[in-house]
Each structure stands twice: as C-alpha cells, then as structure tokens.
PDB file of C-alpha atoms in Angstrom:
ATOM      1  CA  MET A   1      13.543 -23.038 -30.057  1.00  0.00           C
ATOM      2  CA  SER A   2      11.147 -25.161 -32.138  1.00  0.00           C
ATOM      3  CA  SER A   3      10.835 -24.563 -35.890  1.00  0.00           C
ATOM      4  CA  LEU A   4       7.256 -23.303 -35.349  1.00  0.00           C
ATOM      5  CA  ALA A   5       8.305 -20.813 -32.681  1.00  0.00           C
ATOM      6  CA  TRP A   6      11.184 -19.658 -34.880  1.00  0.00           C
ATOM      7  CA  ALA A   7       8.810 -19.101 -37.823  1.00  0.00           C
ATOM      8  CA  GLU A   8       6.504 -17.031 -35.648  1.00  0.00           C
ATOM      9  CA  THR A   9       9.308 -14.701 -34.513  1.00  0.00           C
ATOM     10  CA  ALA A  10      11.685 -14.723 -37.505  1.00  0.00           C
ATOM     11  CA  ASP A  11      12.385 -11.362 -39.119  1.00  0.00           C
ATOM     12  CA  ILE A  12       9.989  -9.484 -36.865  1.00  0.00           C
ATOM     13  CA  PRO A  13      10.744  -5.770 -37.276  1.00  0.00           C
ATOM     14  CA  ASP A  14      12.307  -3.812 -34.443  1.00  0.00           C
ATOM     15  CA  ALA A  15       9.530  -2.748 -32.058  1.00  0.00           C
ATOM     16  CA  ALA A  16      10.508   0.946 -32.053  1.00  0.00           C
ATOM     17  CA  ALA A  17      10.702   1.056 -35.859  1.00  0.00           C
ATOM     18  CA  MET A  18       7.361  -0.736 -36.186  1.00  0.00           C
ATOM     19  CA  LEU A  19       5.710   1.696 -33.771  1.00  0.00           C
ATOM     20  CA  ARG A  20       7.063   4.685 -35.708  1.00  0.00           C
ATOM     21  CA  ASP A  21       5.691   3.257 -38.981  1.00  0.00           C
ATOM     22  CA  VAL A  22       2.274   2.524 -37.514  1.00  0.00           C
ATOM     23  CA  ARG A  23       2.007   5.938 -35.839  1.00  0.00           C
ATOM     24  CA  ALA A  24       2.794   7.671 -39.141  1.00  0.00           C
ATOM     25  CA  HIS A  25       0.342   5.524 -41.130  1.00  0.00           C
ATOM     26  CA  GLN A  26      -2.393   5.971 -38.538  1.00  0.00           C
ATOM     27  CA  ALA A  27      -2.003   9.762 -38.558  1.00  0.00           C
ATOM     28  CA  ALA A  28      -2.122   9.869 -42.367  1.00  0.00           C
ATOM     29  CA  LEU A  29      -5.231   7.722 -42.542  1.00  0.00           C
ATOM     30  CA  ASP A  30      -6.913   9.667 -39.741  1.00  0.00           C
ATOM     31  CA  ALA A  31      -6.724  12.693 -42.047  1.00  0.00           C
ATOM     32  CA  ILE A  32      -7.900  10.736 -45.105  1.00  0.00           C
ATOM     33  CA  ARG A  33     -10.932   9.482 -43.185  1.00  0.00           C
ATOM     34  CA  GLU A  34     -12.251  13.023 -43.075  1.00  0.00           C
ATOM     35  CA  ASN A  35     -12.991  12.785 -46.809  1.00  0.00           C
ATOM     36  CA  TYR A  36     -15.448   9.955 -46.198  1.00  0.00           C
ATOM     37  CA  THR A  37     -18.964   9.560 -44.902  1.00  0.00           C
ATOM     38  CA  PHE A  38     -20.250   6.433 -43.210  1.00  0.00           C
ATOM     39  CA  HIS A  39     -23.105   5.033 -41.163  1.00  0.00           C
ATOM     40  CA  ARG A  40     -22.726   4.284 -37.471  1.00  0.00           C
ATOM     41  CA  ILE A  41     -25.011   2.200 -35.293  1.00  0.00           C
ATOM     42  CA  ARG A  42     -24.387   2.629 -31.580  1.00  0.00           C
ATOM     43  CA  ARG A  43     -26.136   0.421 -29.047  1.00  0.00           C
ATOM     44  CA  THR A  44     -25.812   1.297 -25.374  1.00  0.00           C
ATOM     45  CA  ASP A  45     -26.770  -1.314 -22.770  1.00  0.00           C
ATOM     46  CA  ASP A  46     -27.133  -0.256 -19.151  1.00  0.00           C
ATOM     47  CA  VAL A  47     -26.091  -3.237 -17.010  1.00  0.00           C
ATOM     48  CA  ASP A  48     -26.172  -4.113 -13.329  1.00  0.00           C
ATOM     49  CA  SER A  49     -23.228  -5.304 -11.219  1.00  0.00           C
ATOM     50  CA  SER A  50     -23.697  -8.880 -12.482  1.00  0.00           C
ATOM     51  CA  GLY A  51     -23.650  -7.783 -16.137  1.00  0.00           C
ATOM     52  CA  LYS A  52     -27.378  -8.267 -16.726  1.00  0.00           C
ATOM     53  CA  VAL A  53     -28.838  -5.770 -19.215  1.00  0.00           C
ATOM     54  CA  LYS A  54     -31.376  -3.433 -17.590  1.00  0.00           C
ATOM     55  CA  SER A  55     -32.158  -1.261 -20.617  1.00  0.00           C
ATOM     56  CA  SER A  56     -30.905  -0.740 -24.146  1.00  0.00           C
ATOM     57  CA  ASN A  57     -30.880   2.124 -26.647  1.00  0.00           C
ATOM     58  CA  THR A  58     -29.819   2.142 -30.292  1.00  0.00           C
ATOM     59  CA  ILE A  59     -29.159   5.117 -32.532  1.00  0.00           C
ATOM     60  CA  GLU A  60     -28.104   5.144 -36.193  1.00  0.00           C
ATOM     61  CA  ARG A  61     -26.354   8.174 -37.662  1.00  0.00           C
ATOM     62  CA  GLU A  62     -24.682   9.254 -40.854  1.00  0.00           C
ATOM     63  CA  ILE A  63     -21.256  10.680 -39.952  1.00  0.00           C
ATOM     64  CA  PHE A  64     -19.275  13.103 -42.097  1.00  0.00           C
ATOM     65  CA  PHE A  65     -16.603  15.739 -41.539  1.00  0.00           C
ATOM     66  CA  VAL A  66     -16.642  19.463 -42.216  1.00  0.00           C
ATOM     67  CA  HIS A  67     -13.561  21.654 -41.826  1.00  0.00           C
ATOM     68  CA  GLY A  68     -12.025  19.023 -39.577  1.00  0.00           C
ATOM     69  CA  PHE A  69     -15.051  18.499 -37.307  1.00  0.00           C
ATOM     70  CA  PRO A  70     -17.435  15.524 -37.194  1.00  0.00           C
ATOM     71  CA  VAL A  71     -21.116  16.066 -37.888  1.00  0.00           C
ATOM     72  CA  GLY A  72     -23.712  13.373 -37.246  1.00  0.00           C
ATOM     73  CA  ARG A  73     -27.161  13.210 -38.811  1.00  0.00           C
ATOM     74  CA  THR A  74     -29.510  10.980 -36.824  1.00  0.00           C
ATOM     75  CA  LEU A  75     -31.417   8.552 -39.056  1.00  0.00           C
ATOM     76  CA  LYS A  76     -33.068   6.099 -36.651  1.00  0.00           C
ATOM     77  CA  ARG A  77     -33.671   5.631 -32.945  1.00  0.00           C
ATOM     78  CA  ASN A  78     -34.158   2.067 -31.700  1.00  0.00           C
ATOM     79  CA  GLY A  79     -34.594   0.912 -35.297  1.00  0.00           C
ATOM     80  CA  VAL A  80     -37.372   3.429 -36.083  1.00  0.00           C
ATOM     81  CA  ALA A  81     -36.845   6.148 -38.694  1.00  0.00           C
ATOM     82  CA  LEU A  82     -37.366   9.731 -37.588  1.00  0.00           C
ATOM     83  CA  SER A  83     -40.764  11.275 -38.148  1.00  0.00           C
ATOM     84  CA  ALA A  84     -41.092  14.118 -40.658  1.00  0.00           C
ATOM     85  CA  GLN A  85     -41.008  16.684 -37.839  1.00  0.00           C
ATOM     86  CA  GLU A  86     -38.005  15.010 -36.172  1.00  0.00           C
ATOM     87  CA  ALA A  87     -36.171  14.857 -39.518  1.00  0.00           C
ATOM     88  CA  LYS A  88     -36.790  18.568 -40.118  1.00  0.00           C
ATOM     89  CA  SER A  89     -35.425  19.392 -36.660  1.00  0.00           C
ATOM     90  CA  GLU A  90     -32.410  17.161 -37.314  1.00  0.00           C
ATOM     91  CA  ASP A  91     -31.734  18.956 -40.619  1.00  0.00           C
ATOM     92  CA  ASP A  92     -31.761  22.276 -38.762  1.00  0.00           C
ATOM     93  CA  ASN A  93     -29.273  20.912 -36.228  1.00  0.00           C
ATOM     94  CA  VAL A  94     -27.002  19.650 -39.000  1.00  0.00           C
ATOM     95  CA  ARG A  95     -27.029  23.021 -40.769  1.00  0.00           C
ATOM     96  CA  LYS A  96     -26.103  24.752 -37.512  1.00  0.00           C
ATOM     97  CA  ALA A  97     -23.281  22.254 -36.865  1.00  0.00           C
ATOM     98  CA  VAL A  98     -21.899  22.735 -40.381  1.00  0.00           C
ATOM     99  CA  ALA A  99     -22.059  26.526 -40.071  1.00  0.00           C
ATOM    100  CA  LYS A 100     -20.286  26.427 -36.716  1.00  0.00           C
ATOM    101  CA  ALA A 101     -17.547  24.151 -38.060  1.00  0.00           C
ATOM    102  CA  LEU A 102     -16.936  26.431 -41.044  1.00  0.00           C
ATOM    103  CA  LYS A 103     -16.654  29.508 -38.826  1.00  0.00           C
ATOM    104  CA  THR A 104     -14.206  27.967 -36.365  1.00  0.00           C
ATOM    105  CA  PRO A 105     -10.738  29.477 -36.972  1.00  0.00           C
ATOM    106  CA  GLY A 106      -8.207  26.941 -38.170  1.00  0.00           C
ATOM    107  CA  GLY A 107     -10.735  24.155 -38.466  1.00  0.00           C
ATOM    108  CA  GLY A 108     -10.588  21.106 -36.299  1.00  0.00           C
ATOM    109  CA  GLY A 109      -7.031  20.215 -37.182  1.00  0.00           C
ATOM    110  CA  PRO A 110      -5.804  16.686 -37.903  1.00  0.00           C
ATOM    111  CA  ALA A 111      -7.060  15.271 -34.606  1.00  0.00           C
ATOM    112  CA  ALA A 112     -10.299  17.107 -33.870  1.00  0.00           C
ATOM    113  CA  GLY A 113     -12.509  15.894 -36.677  1.00  0.00           C
ATOM    114  CA  ARG A 114     -12.593  12.264 -35.656  1.00  0.00           C
ATOM    115  CA  THR A 115     -12.261   9.905 -32.777  1.00  0.00           C
ATOM    116  CA  ALA A 116      -8.487   9.865 -32.282  1.00  0.00           C
ATOM    117  CA  LEU A 117      -8.532   6.937 -29.874  1.00  0.00           C
ATOM    118  CA  VAL A 118      -6.029   4.720 -31.685  1.00  0.00           C
ATOM    119  CA  SER A 119      -3.632   7.594 -32.361  1.00  0.00           C
ATOM    120  CA  ASP A 120      -3.881   8.770 -28.750  1.00  0.00           C
ATOM    121  CA  ILE A 121      -2.940   5.310 -27.476  1.00  0.00           C
ATOM    122  CA  LEU A 122      -0.072   4.924 -29.954  1.00  0.00           C
ATOM    123  CA  ALA A 123       1.317   8.318 -28.933  1.00  0.00           C
ATOM    124  CA  VAL A 124       1.977   7.344 -25.306  1.00  0.00           C
ATOM    125  CA  THR A 125       2.526   3.593 -25.348  1.00  0.00           C
ATOM    126  CA  THR A 126       5.413   1.139 -25.425  1.00  0.00           C
ATOM    127  CA  ILE A 127       5.189  -2.326 -26.998  1.00  0.00           C
ATOM    128  CA  SER A 128       6.870  -5.629 -26.177  1.00  0.00           C
ATOM    129  CA  ASN A 129       6.637  -9.418 -26.559  1.00  0.00           C
ATOM    130  CA  PRO A 130       6.268  -9.552 -30.372  1.00  0.00           C
ATOM    131  CA  ARG A 131       4.790 -12.579 -32.110  1.00  0.00           C
ATOM    132  CA  ARG A 132       3.548 -13.273 -35.630  1.00  0.00           C
ATOM    133  CA  VAL A 133      -0.070 -14.441 -35.870  1.00  0.00           C
ATOM    134  CA  SER A 134      -2.883 -14.764 -38.394  1.00  0.00           C
ATOM    135  CA  LEU A 135      -5.763 -12.292 -38.004  1.00  0.00           C
ATOM    136  CA  ASN A 136      -8.758 -12.274 -40.337  1.00  0.00           C
ATOM    137  CA  GLY A 137      -6.769 -14.290 -42.863  1.00  0.00           C
ATOM    138  CA  ARG A 138      -3.851 -11.812 -42.930  1.00  0.00           C
ATOM    139  CA  SER A 139      -0.412 -11.923 -41.367  1.00  0.00           C
ATOM    140  CA  ALA A 140      -0.256  -9.739 -38.272  1.00  0.00           C
ATOM    141  CA  LEU A 141       2.248  -8.863 -35.563  1.00  0.00           C
ATOM    142  CA  ALA A 142       0.843  -8.946 -32.032  1.00  0.00           C
ATOM    143  CA  TYR A 143       2.443  -7.012 -29.190  1.00  0.00           C
ATOM    144  CA  ASP A 144       1.658  -6.430 -25.559  1.00  0.00           C
ATOM    145  CA  PHE A 145       1.464  -2.719 -24.839  1.00  0.00           C
ATOM    146  CA  ARG A 146       1.386  -0.476 -21.812  1.00  0.00           C
ATOM    147  CA  GLY A 147       1.028   3.264 -21.410  1.00  0.00           C
ATOM    148  CA  ASP A 148       4.325   4.993 -20.695  1.00  0.00           C
ATOM    149  CA  PRO A 149       3.966   7.170 -17.557  1.00  0.00           C
ATOM    150  CA  LYS A 150       6.950   9.240 -18.740  1.00  0.00           C
ATOM    151  CA  ALA A 151       5.446   9.984 -22.166  1.00  0.00           C
ATOM    152  CA  HIS A 152       4.463  13.586 -22.850  1.00  0.00           C
ATOM    153  CA  ALA A 153       0.667  13.783 -23.231  1.00  0.00           C
ATOM    154  CA  HIS A 154      -0.788  16.585 -25.368  1.00  0.00           C
ATOM    155  CA  THR A 155      -4.459  15.979 -24.528  1.00  0.00           C
ATOM    156  CA  MET A 156      -6.620  14.661 -21.724  1.00  0.00           C
ATOM    157  CA  GLN A 157      -7.261  11.556 -23.841  1.00  0.00           C
ATOM    158  CA  GLN A 158      -3.542  10.853 -24.146  1.00  0.00           C
ATOM    159  CA  ASN A 159      -3.117  11.365 -20.423  1.00  0.00           C
ATOM    160  CA  ALA A 160      -5.834   8.752 -19.838  1.00  0.00           C
ATOM    161  CA  ALA A 161      -4.173   6.443 -22.382  1.00  0.00           C
ATOM    162  CA  LYS A 162      -1.042   6.362 -20.204  1.00  0.00           C
ATOM    163  CA  LYS A 163      -3.061   4.258 -17.729  1.00  0.00           C
ATOM    164  CA  LEU A 164      -3.979   1.625 -20.332  1.00  0.00           C
ATOM    165  CA  PHE A 165      -2.508  -1.768 -21.105  1.00  0.00           C
ATOM    166  CA  GLY A 166      -3.461  -4.644 -23.371  1.00  0.00           C
ATOM    167  CA  THR A 167      -2.665  -6.238 -26.714  1.00  0.00           C
ATOM    168  CA  ILE A 168      -2.340  -4.624 -30.118  1.00  0.00           C
ATOM    169  CA  TRP A 169      -2.270  -6.299 -33.532  1.00  0.00           C
ATOM    170  CA  PHE A 170      -0.532  -4.598 -36.477  1.00  0.00           C
ATOM    171  CA  ASP A 171      -1.322  -5.729 -40.021  1.00  0.00           C
ATOM    172  CA  GLU A 172       2.100  -6.766 -41.288  1.00  0.00           C
ATOM    173  CA  ALA A 173       1.659  -5.732 -44.928  1.00  0.00           C
ATOM    174  CA  ASP A 174      -0.089  -2.382 -44.444  1.00  0.00           C
ATOM    175  CA  ARG A 175       1.458  -1.394 -41.076  1.00  0.00           C
ATOM    176  CA  GLN A 176      -1.983  -0.519 -39.732  1.00  0.00           C
ATOM    177  CA  VAL A 177      -3.616  -1.237 -36.386  1.00  0.00           C
ATOM    178  CA  ALA A 178      -5.950  -4.150 -37.104  1.00  0.00           C
ATOM    179  CA  GLN A 179      -7.149  -4.846 -33.566  1.00  0.00           C
ATOM    180  CA  LEU A 180      -6.733  -3.351 -30.125  1.00  0.00           C
ATOM    181  CA  GLU A 181      -7.781  -4.802 -26.768  1.00  0.00           C
ATOM    182  CA  VAL A 182      -7.454  -2.419 -23.846  1.00  0.00           C
ATOM    183  CA  GLN A 183      -7.895  -2.395 -20.082  1.00  0.00           C
ATOM    184  CA  LEU A 184      -7.719   0.547 -17.712  1.00  0.00           C
ATOM    185  CA  ASP A 185      -4.862  -0.001 -15.278  1.00  0.00           C
ATOM    186  CA  ASP A 186      -6.060   2.488 -12.668  1.00  0.00           C
ATOM    187  CA  ASN A 187      -8.953   4.823 -11.919  1.00  0.00           C
ATOM    188  CA  PHE A 188      -8.892   7.950 -14.088  1.00  0.00           C
ATOM    189  CA  LYS A 189     -10.367  11.225 -12.887  1.00  0.00           C
ATOM    190  CA  VAL A 190     -11.954  13.459 -15.516  1.00  0.00           C
ATOM    191  CA  GLY A 191     -11.551  17.153 -14.762  1.00  0.00           C
ATOM    192  CA  GLY A 192      -9.360  16.376 -11.773  1.00  0.00           C
ATOM    193  CA  GLY A 193     -12.208  14.379 -10.263  1.00  0.00           C
ATOM    194  CA  LEU A 194     -14.655  17.284 -10.472  1.00  0.00           C
ATOM    195  CA  LEU A 195     -16.549  15.781 -13.419  1.00  0.00           C
ATOM    196  CA  ALA A 196     -16.283  11.987 -13.318  1.00  0.00           C
ATOM    197  CA  ASP A 197     -14.282   8.926 -12.361  1.00  0.00           C
ATOM    198  CA  VAL A 198     -13.586   6.236 -14.944  1.00  0.00           C
ATOM    199  CA  ARG A 199     -12.928   3.157 -12.870  1.00  0.00           C
ATOM    200  CA  LYS A 200     -10.336   0.419 -13.139  1.00  0.00           C
ATOM    201  CA  GLY A 201     -11.827  -2.523 -15.021  1.00  0.00           C
ATOM    202  CA  THR A 202     -13.104  -0.454 -17.930  1.00  0.00           C
ATOM    203  CA  THR A 203     -12.291  -2.339 -21.145  1.00  0.00           C
ATOM    204  CA  LEU A 204     -12.276  -1.594 -24.845  1.00  0.00           C
ATOM    205  CA  ARG A 205     -11.880  -3.556 -28.071  1.00  0.00           C
ATOM    206  CA  VAL A 206     -11.402  -1.827 -31.427  1.00  0.00           C
ATOM    207  CA  ASN A 207     -11.265  -3.429 -34.867  1.00  0.00           C
ATOM    208  CA  GLN A 208     -10.013  -1.673 -37.994  1.00  0.00           C
ATOM    209  CA  SER A 209     -10.344  -3.204 -41.469  1.00  0.00           C
ATOM    210  CA  PRO A 210      -9.314  -2.384 -45.054  1.00  0.00           C
ATOM    211  CA  VAL A 211     -12.281  -0.906 -46.934  1.00  0.00           C
ATOM    212  CA  GLY A 212     -10.671  -0.381 -50.349  1.00  0.00           C
ATOM    213  CA  GLU A 213      -8.162   1.946 -52.017  1.00  0.00           C
ATOM    214  CA  GLY A 214      -5.604   1.114 -49.325  1.00  0.00           C
ATOM    215  CA  LEU A 215      -7.788   2.767 -46.689  1.00  0.00           C
ATOM    216  CA  TRP A 216      -8.374   1.291 -43.246  1.00  0.00           C
ATOM    217  CA  MET A 217     -11.342   2.311 -41.139  1.00  0.00           C
ATOM    218  CA  GLN A 218     -12.557   1.554 -37.644  1.00  0.00           C
ATOM    219  CA  THR A 219     -15.365  -0.941 -38.232  1.00  0.00           C
ATOM    220  CA  SER A 220     -16.300  -1.939 -34.687  1.00  0.00           C
ATOM    221  CA  ASN A 221     -15.799  -0.743 -31.145  1.00  0.00           C
ATOM    222  CA  GLU A 222     -16.857  -2.620 -28.001  1.00  0.00           C
ATOM    223  CA  GLN A 223     -16.655  -0.884 -24.625  1.00  0.00           C
ATOM    224  CA  HIS A 224     -17.410  -1.846 -21.039  1.00  0.00           C
ATOM    225  CA  LEU A 225     -17.617   1.379 -19.044  1.00  0.00           C
ATOM    226  CA  ASP A 226     -17.589   1.627 -15.269  1.00  0.00           C
ATOM    227  CA  LEU A 227     -18.184   5.289 -14.447  1.00  0.00           C
ATOM    228  CA  ARG A 228     -19.176   7.581 -11.637  1.00  0.00           C
ATOM    229  CA  ILE A 229     -20.418  11.009 -12.631  1.00  0.00           C
ATOM    230  CA  VAL A 230     -20.033  13.628  -9.902  1.00  0.00           C
ATOM    231  CA  LEU A 231     -23.385  14.316  -8.181  1.00  0.00           C
ATOM    232  CA  VAL A 232     -24.818  11.287 -10.002  1.00  0.00           C
ATOM    233  CA  LYS A 233     -24.598   7.673  -8.872  1.00  0.00           C
ATOM    234  CA  GLY A 234     -22.189   5.368 -10.673  1.00  0.00           C
ATOM    235  CA  TYR A 235     -23.324   3.321 -13.625  1.00  0.00           C
ATOM    236  CA  ARG A 236     -22.111   0.533 -15.886  1.00  0.00           C
ATOM    237  CA  GLN A 237     -22.603   0.378 -19.629  1.00  0.00           C
ATOM    238  CA  ASN A 238     -21.699  -1.884 -22.500  1.00  0.00           C
ATOM    239  CA  VAL A 239     -21.389   0.085 -25.735  1.00  0.00           C
ATOM    240  CA  HIS A 240     -21.393  -1.589 -29.157  1.00  0.00           C
ATOM    241  CA  VAL A 241     -20.475   0.522 -32.194  1.00  0.00           C
ATOM    242  CA  GLN A 242     -20.576  -0.614 -35.827  1.00  0.00           C
ATOM    243  CA  ASP A 243     -19.313   1.611 -38.677  1.00  0.00           C
ATOM    244  CA  PHE A 244     -20.176   0.672 -42.265  1.00  0.00           C
ATOM    245  CA  ASP A 245     -21.137   1.898 -45.750  1.00  0.00           C
ATOM    246  CA  PHE A 246     -18.034   4.063 -46.207  1.00  0.00           C
ATOM    247  CA  LYS A 247     -18.268   6.443 -49.165  1.00  0.00           C
ATOM    248  CA  LYS A 248     -16.023   9.167 -50.447  1.00  0.00           C
ATOM    249  CA  PHE A 249     -17.690  12.539 -50.937  1.00  0.00           C
ATOM    250  CA  ASP A 250     -16.900  16.026 -52.201  1.00  0.00           C
ATOM    251  CA  VAL A 251     -15.978  17.996 -49.101  1.00  0.00           C
ATOM    252  CA  GLY A 252     -16.155  21.285 -50.994  1.00  0.00           C
ATOM    253  CA  ALA A 253     -19.704  20.638 -52.151  1.00  0.00           C
ATOM    254  CA  VAL A 254     -20.761  19.675 -48.625  1.00  0.00           C
ATOM    255  CA  GLN A 255     -19.290  22.811 -47.109  1.00  0.00           C
ATOM    256  CA  LYS A 256     -21.081  25.018 -49.657  1.00  0.00           C
ATOM    257  CA  VAL A 257     -24.459  23.502 -48.913  1.00  0.00           C
ATOM    258  CA  GLU A 258     -25.010  21.468 -45.760  1.00  0.00           C
ATOM    259  CA  ALA A 259     -24.445  17.725 -45.677  1.00  0.00           C
ATOM    260  CA  PRO A 260     -24.502  14.561 -47.802  1.00  0.00           C
ATOM    261  CA  ARG A 261     -27.868  12.884 -48.121  1.00  0.00           C
TER     262      ARG A 261
END
C-alpha cells in the first residue's frame, strides 16, 4: 500500500461505531432544528425525456416549527412578493396551521416536525468502503452505502430508503452527515401502487453545513424525480432547494401568538 493510500485509510473508525455516532448526532440535531426558523427557496423544473426544461416555478417560504410540526409562510412566487390580499390570506393559513399543530395530541414528535430524510436513510442503511477525503475544506470520511432489505422500517419513508444506494460523507470532527448522493435501486410503489410509482433512476443530493453554535443544517437539496401518479400520466422534475438565513427564535412566544415575522 502506498504512503498516500495508507494516510487516507489510517485510523478510520469502525464503520458500525461511526454509523451509531452519526445516527445519534443526526437525531439530536433534528430536534434542535425545530428551535430555528429559516428561508427556503424551492425551484421546480418540469423536464422532458431528454432533460430539457419545459416550465419552471419558484416559491420562497419562511419555515418554522410549532409543537413539532413545520409551518411555512409563503413570501414570494417566481420572485414576486405576495400582494396585500395574498399576504392576508397567507397569514390566515399560517394561523390555522399553528392552531392545528398546537391542538394535535402529543405534538409532532421528534421526526414529524421536519424533513427526516437523512435520519430515515441512516436508520436502514449499511456502509462500506471507507476512505478519508477533503470536503469543503474539512476532513471527511466517505462511505458507499446501500439500504438493508432486512432492516426494520418504522415509516413508509424508511421502507423506501431500503431501496436506495449511493455515497455518504461524514464530517470527521463533528460526526455529522455533510453530503449524501442517492439513487433509487428499484421502482417504489406509494400506497401499494394505488397512489404513485417512483421509478428507478430517481436521484437525490443533499448537503448539510455548519451554521454556528455547533449546529448543522441542510443547506441544499437537489432531486431528479421520475414519477407516475395513478390516473395521471408520468412526469419528470428537477427540484432545487436552498435553505438559508437560519435564526433561533422563542418557540413559546410563537405558540402564544402565531408565527415569526
């Protein structure tokens, strides 16, 4: 083994131990995220079979969490701020969403008030082929991963995650998922095939970054979706999500009134 190859693999933690650490850290930070608000811009491109964009839509929202559930306030559509009437209607919708979240017994729990994508994948995956790399100027450990068909899935999302494979990068110092590249290994039927088919070839790339105070957040999400909705013809979409402007807020104050401005 060359000295370079040895340096890249020397003292790499045991894969099982690393996965346990990352799962625990991800779950803890998933809960912490619910004390933050942030802005999200989501652009959805409808594409044809050759990948050419046919149409595009962009929506910007402020996202926050109430009683374990996410609430989104729409700010702009296709770069244009809401009109006064649209903003008033949006405020009414936000108040209703907050009230519903507060009345739901038990709240959303640790997994309901956020997108639990990374945690769902970690819960049912195995990792292999470790190597030390540099990612965004930080030392990272890259692994190939594949969903474990024998893993016990607690949700439909985890069941879907068992059909995924790809590469995952763990930040070595913070034991956090820094990057995730995913492919769907097989067609996945939603609702037993009664609702939709997510087709093989669907891909996903997620980036998480430190945003201060030891907190990591999902900062970007790129998806290529190949779907067929029952009773509707199939369609292809590229989805680009950017999360930014993370701020801590007083959850108690929000729940007493309505939502952060």
